Coordinates of N, CA and C in Angstrom, one line a residue:
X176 N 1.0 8.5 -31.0 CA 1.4 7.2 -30.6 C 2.8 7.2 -29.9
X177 N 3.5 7.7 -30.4 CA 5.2 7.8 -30.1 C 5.0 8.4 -28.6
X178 N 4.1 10.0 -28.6 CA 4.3 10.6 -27.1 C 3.7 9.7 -25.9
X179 N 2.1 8.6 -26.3 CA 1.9 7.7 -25.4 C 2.8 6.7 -25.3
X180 N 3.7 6.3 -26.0 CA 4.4 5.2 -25.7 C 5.5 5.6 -24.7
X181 N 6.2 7.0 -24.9 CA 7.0 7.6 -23.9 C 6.4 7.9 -22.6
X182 N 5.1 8.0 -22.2 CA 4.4 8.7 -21.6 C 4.4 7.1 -20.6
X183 N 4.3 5.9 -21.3 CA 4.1 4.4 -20.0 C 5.1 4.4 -20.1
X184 N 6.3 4.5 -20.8 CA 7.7 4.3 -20.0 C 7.9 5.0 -19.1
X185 N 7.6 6.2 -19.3 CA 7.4 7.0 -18.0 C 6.6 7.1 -16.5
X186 N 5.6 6.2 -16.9 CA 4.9 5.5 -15.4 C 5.3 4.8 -15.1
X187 N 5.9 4.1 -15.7 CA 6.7 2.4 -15.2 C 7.7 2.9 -14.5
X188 N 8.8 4.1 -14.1 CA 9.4 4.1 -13.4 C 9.5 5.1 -12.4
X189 N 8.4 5.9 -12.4 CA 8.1 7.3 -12.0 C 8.7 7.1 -10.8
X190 N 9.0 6.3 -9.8 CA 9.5 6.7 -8.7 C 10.6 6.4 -8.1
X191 N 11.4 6.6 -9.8 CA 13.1 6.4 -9.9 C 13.0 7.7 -10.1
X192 N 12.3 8.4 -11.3 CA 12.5 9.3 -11.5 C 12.5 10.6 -10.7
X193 N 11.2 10.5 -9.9 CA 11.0 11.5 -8.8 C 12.1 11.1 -7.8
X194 N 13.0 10.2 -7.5 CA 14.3 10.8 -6.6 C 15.6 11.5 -7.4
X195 N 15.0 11.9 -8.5 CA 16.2 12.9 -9.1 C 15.6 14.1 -9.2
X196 N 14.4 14.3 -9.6 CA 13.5 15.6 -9.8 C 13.7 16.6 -8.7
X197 N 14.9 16.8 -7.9 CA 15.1 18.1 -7.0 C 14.5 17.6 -5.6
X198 N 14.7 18.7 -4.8 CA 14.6 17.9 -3.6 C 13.1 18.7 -2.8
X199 N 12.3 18.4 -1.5 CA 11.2 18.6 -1.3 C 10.3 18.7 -2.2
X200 N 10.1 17.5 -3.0 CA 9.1 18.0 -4.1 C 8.0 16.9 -3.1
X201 N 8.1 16.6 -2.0 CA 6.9 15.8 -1.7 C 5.9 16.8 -0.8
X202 N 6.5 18.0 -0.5 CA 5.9 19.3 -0.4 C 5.4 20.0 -1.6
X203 N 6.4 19.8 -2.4 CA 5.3 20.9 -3.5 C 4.4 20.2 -4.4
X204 N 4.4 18.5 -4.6 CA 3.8 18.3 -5.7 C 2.7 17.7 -4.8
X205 N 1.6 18.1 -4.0 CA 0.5 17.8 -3.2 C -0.6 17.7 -4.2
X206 N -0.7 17.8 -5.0 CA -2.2 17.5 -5.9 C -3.0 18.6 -5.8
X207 N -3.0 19.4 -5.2 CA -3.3 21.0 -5.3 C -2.5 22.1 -6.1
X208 N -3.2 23.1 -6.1 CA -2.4 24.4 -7.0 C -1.7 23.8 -8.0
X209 N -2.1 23.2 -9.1 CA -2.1 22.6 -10.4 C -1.2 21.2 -10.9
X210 N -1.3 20.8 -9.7 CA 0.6 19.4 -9.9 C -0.6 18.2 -8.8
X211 N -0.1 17.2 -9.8 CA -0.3 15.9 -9.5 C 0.6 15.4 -8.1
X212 N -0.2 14.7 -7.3 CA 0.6 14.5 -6.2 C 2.2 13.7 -6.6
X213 N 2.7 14.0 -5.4 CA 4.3 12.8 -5.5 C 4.0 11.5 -5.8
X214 N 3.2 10.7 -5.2 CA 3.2 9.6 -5.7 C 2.2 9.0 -6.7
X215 N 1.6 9.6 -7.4 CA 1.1 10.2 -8.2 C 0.8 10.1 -9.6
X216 N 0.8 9.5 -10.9 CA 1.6 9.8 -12.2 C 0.2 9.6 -13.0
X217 N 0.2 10.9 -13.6 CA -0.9 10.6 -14.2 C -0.8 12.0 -15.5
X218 N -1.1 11.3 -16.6 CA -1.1 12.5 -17.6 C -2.7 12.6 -18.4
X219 N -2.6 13.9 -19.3 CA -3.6 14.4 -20.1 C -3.5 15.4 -21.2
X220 N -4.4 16.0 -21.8 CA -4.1 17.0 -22.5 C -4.5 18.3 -22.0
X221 N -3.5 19.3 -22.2 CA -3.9 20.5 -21.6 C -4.1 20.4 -20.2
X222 N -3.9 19.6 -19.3 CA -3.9 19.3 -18.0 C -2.9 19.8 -17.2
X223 N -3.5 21.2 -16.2 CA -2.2 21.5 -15.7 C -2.1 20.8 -14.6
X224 N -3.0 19.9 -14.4 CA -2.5 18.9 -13.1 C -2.4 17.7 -13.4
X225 N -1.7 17.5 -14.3 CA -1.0 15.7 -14.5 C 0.6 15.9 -14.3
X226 N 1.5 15.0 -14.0 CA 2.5 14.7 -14.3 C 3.3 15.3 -15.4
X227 N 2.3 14.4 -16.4 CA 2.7 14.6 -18.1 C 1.6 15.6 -18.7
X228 N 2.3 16.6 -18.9 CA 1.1 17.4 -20.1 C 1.4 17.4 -21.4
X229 N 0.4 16.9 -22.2 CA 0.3 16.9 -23.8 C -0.2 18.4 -24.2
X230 N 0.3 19.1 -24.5 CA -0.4 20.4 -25.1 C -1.5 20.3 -26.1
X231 N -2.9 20.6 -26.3 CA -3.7 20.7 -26.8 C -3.5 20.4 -28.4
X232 N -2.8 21.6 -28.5 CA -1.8 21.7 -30.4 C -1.4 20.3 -30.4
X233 N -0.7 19.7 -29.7 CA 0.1 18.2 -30.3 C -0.8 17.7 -30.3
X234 N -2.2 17.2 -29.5 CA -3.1 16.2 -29.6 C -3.6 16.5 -31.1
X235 N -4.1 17.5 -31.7 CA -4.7 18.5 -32.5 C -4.0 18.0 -34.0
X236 N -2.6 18.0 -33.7 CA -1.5 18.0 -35.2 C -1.0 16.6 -34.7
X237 N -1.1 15.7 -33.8 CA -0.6 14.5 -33.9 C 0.4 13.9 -34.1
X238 N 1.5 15.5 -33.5 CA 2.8 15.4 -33.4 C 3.3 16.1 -32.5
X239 N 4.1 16.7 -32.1 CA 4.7 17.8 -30.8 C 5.8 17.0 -29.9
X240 N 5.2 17.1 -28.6 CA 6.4 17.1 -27.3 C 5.4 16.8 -26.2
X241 N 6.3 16.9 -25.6 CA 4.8 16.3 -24.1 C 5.5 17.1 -23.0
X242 N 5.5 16.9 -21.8 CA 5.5 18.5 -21.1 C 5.8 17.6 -19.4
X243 N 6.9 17.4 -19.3 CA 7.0 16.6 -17.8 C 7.0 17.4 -16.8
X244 N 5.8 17.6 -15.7 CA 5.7 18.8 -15.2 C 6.0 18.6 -13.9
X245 N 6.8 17.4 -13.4 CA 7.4 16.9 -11.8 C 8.7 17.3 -11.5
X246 N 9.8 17.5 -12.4 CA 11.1 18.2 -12.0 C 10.9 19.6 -11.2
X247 N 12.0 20.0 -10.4 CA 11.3 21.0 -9.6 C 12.5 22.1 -9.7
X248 N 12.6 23.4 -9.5 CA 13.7 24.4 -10.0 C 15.0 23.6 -9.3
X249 N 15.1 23.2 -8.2 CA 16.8 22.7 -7.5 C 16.9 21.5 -8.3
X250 N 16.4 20.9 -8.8 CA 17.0 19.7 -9.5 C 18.2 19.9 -10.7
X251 N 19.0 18.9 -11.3 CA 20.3 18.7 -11.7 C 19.7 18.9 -13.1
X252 N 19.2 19.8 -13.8 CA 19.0 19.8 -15.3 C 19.6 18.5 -16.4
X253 N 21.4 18.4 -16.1 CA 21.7 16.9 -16.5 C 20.8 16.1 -16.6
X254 N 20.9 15.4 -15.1 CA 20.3 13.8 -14.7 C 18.9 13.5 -14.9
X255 N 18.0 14.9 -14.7 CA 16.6 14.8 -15.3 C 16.7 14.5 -16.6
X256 N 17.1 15.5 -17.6 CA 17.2 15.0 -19.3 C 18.3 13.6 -19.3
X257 N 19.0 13.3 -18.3 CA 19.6 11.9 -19.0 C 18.6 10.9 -18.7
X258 N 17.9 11.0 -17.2 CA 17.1 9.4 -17.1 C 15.6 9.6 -17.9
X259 N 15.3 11.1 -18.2 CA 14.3 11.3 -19.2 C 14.6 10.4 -20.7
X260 N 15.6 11.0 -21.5 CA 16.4 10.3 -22.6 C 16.5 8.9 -22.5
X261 N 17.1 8.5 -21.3 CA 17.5 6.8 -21.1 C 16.2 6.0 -21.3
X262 N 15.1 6.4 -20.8 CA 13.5 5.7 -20.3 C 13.1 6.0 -21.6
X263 N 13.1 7.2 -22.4 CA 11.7 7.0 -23.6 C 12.3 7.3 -24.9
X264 N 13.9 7.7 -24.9 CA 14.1 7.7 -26.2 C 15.1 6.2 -26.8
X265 N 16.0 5.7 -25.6 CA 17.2 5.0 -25.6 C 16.7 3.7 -25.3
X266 N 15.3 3.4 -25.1 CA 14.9 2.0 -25.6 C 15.4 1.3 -24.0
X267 N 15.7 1.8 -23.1 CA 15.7 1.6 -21.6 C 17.4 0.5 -21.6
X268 N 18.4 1.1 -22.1 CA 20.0 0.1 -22.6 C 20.5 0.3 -21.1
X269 N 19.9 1.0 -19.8 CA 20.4 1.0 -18.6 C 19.6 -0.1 -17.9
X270 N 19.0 -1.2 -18.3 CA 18.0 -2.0 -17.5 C 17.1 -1.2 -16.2
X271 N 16.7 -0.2 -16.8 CA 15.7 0.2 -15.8 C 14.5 -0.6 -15.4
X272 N 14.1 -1.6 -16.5 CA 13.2 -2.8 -15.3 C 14.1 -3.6 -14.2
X273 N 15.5 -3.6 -14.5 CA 15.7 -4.4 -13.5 C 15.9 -3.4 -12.3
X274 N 16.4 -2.1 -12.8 CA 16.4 -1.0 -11.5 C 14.6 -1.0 -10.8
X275 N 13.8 -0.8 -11.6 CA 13.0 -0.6 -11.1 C 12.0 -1.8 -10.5
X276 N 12.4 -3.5 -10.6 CA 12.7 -4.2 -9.4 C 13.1 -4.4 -8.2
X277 N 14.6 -3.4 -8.4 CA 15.1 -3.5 -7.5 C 15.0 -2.5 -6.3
X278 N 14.0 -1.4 -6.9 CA 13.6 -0.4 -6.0 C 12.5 -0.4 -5.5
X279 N 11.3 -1.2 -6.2 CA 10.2 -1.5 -4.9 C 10.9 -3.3 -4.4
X280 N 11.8 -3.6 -4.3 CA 11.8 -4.7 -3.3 C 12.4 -3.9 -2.0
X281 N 12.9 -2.3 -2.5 CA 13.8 -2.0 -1.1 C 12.6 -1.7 -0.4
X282 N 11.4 -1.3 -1.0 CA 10.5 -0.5 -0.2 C 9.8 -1.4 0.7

């Protein structure tokens, strides 16, 4: 329950997140050769083409980690684990609903 709960905070802002995840990832994350497209967000178990992968074992023991598989090698290791942390552990204390209003009205 805890990893699906992190897992919709994580679709709710997915395309805050994907402008930190490193740069040309709208080249590499095409929905081919095992990655869920850019715009995109979709998880499962043992899925090497979701977004989010649940490892088999965690579904299995009903506890583990989940597997964010959209950050890309050039990305800022920081800022991924901080807006990771801020969205599904920190209870969202940066108003990321209001960021993430404010980012599809730019669109």
């Amino acid at each position: 329950k805890v990893i699906l709960d992190a897992i919709k905070k994580l679709e709710k802002v997915h395309d805050i997140h994907m402008e930190c995840y490193g740069k040309d990832n709208t080249d590499r994350l095409t929905g081919k050769h095992e990655t869920a497209a850019y715009n995109v967000f979709k998880y499962g178990v043992a899925d090497r083409g979701a977004s989010i992968r649940i490892p088999r074992q965690c579904e299995i023991d009903q506890k583990g980690y989940l597997e964010d598989r959209r950050p890309a090698a050039n990305c800022d290791p920081y800022d991924v684990t901080s807006i990771i942390a801020k969205t599904t552990i920190l209870n969202d204390p940066y108003d990321l609903d209001e960021l993430v209003e404010e980012f599809h009205a730019i669109e």
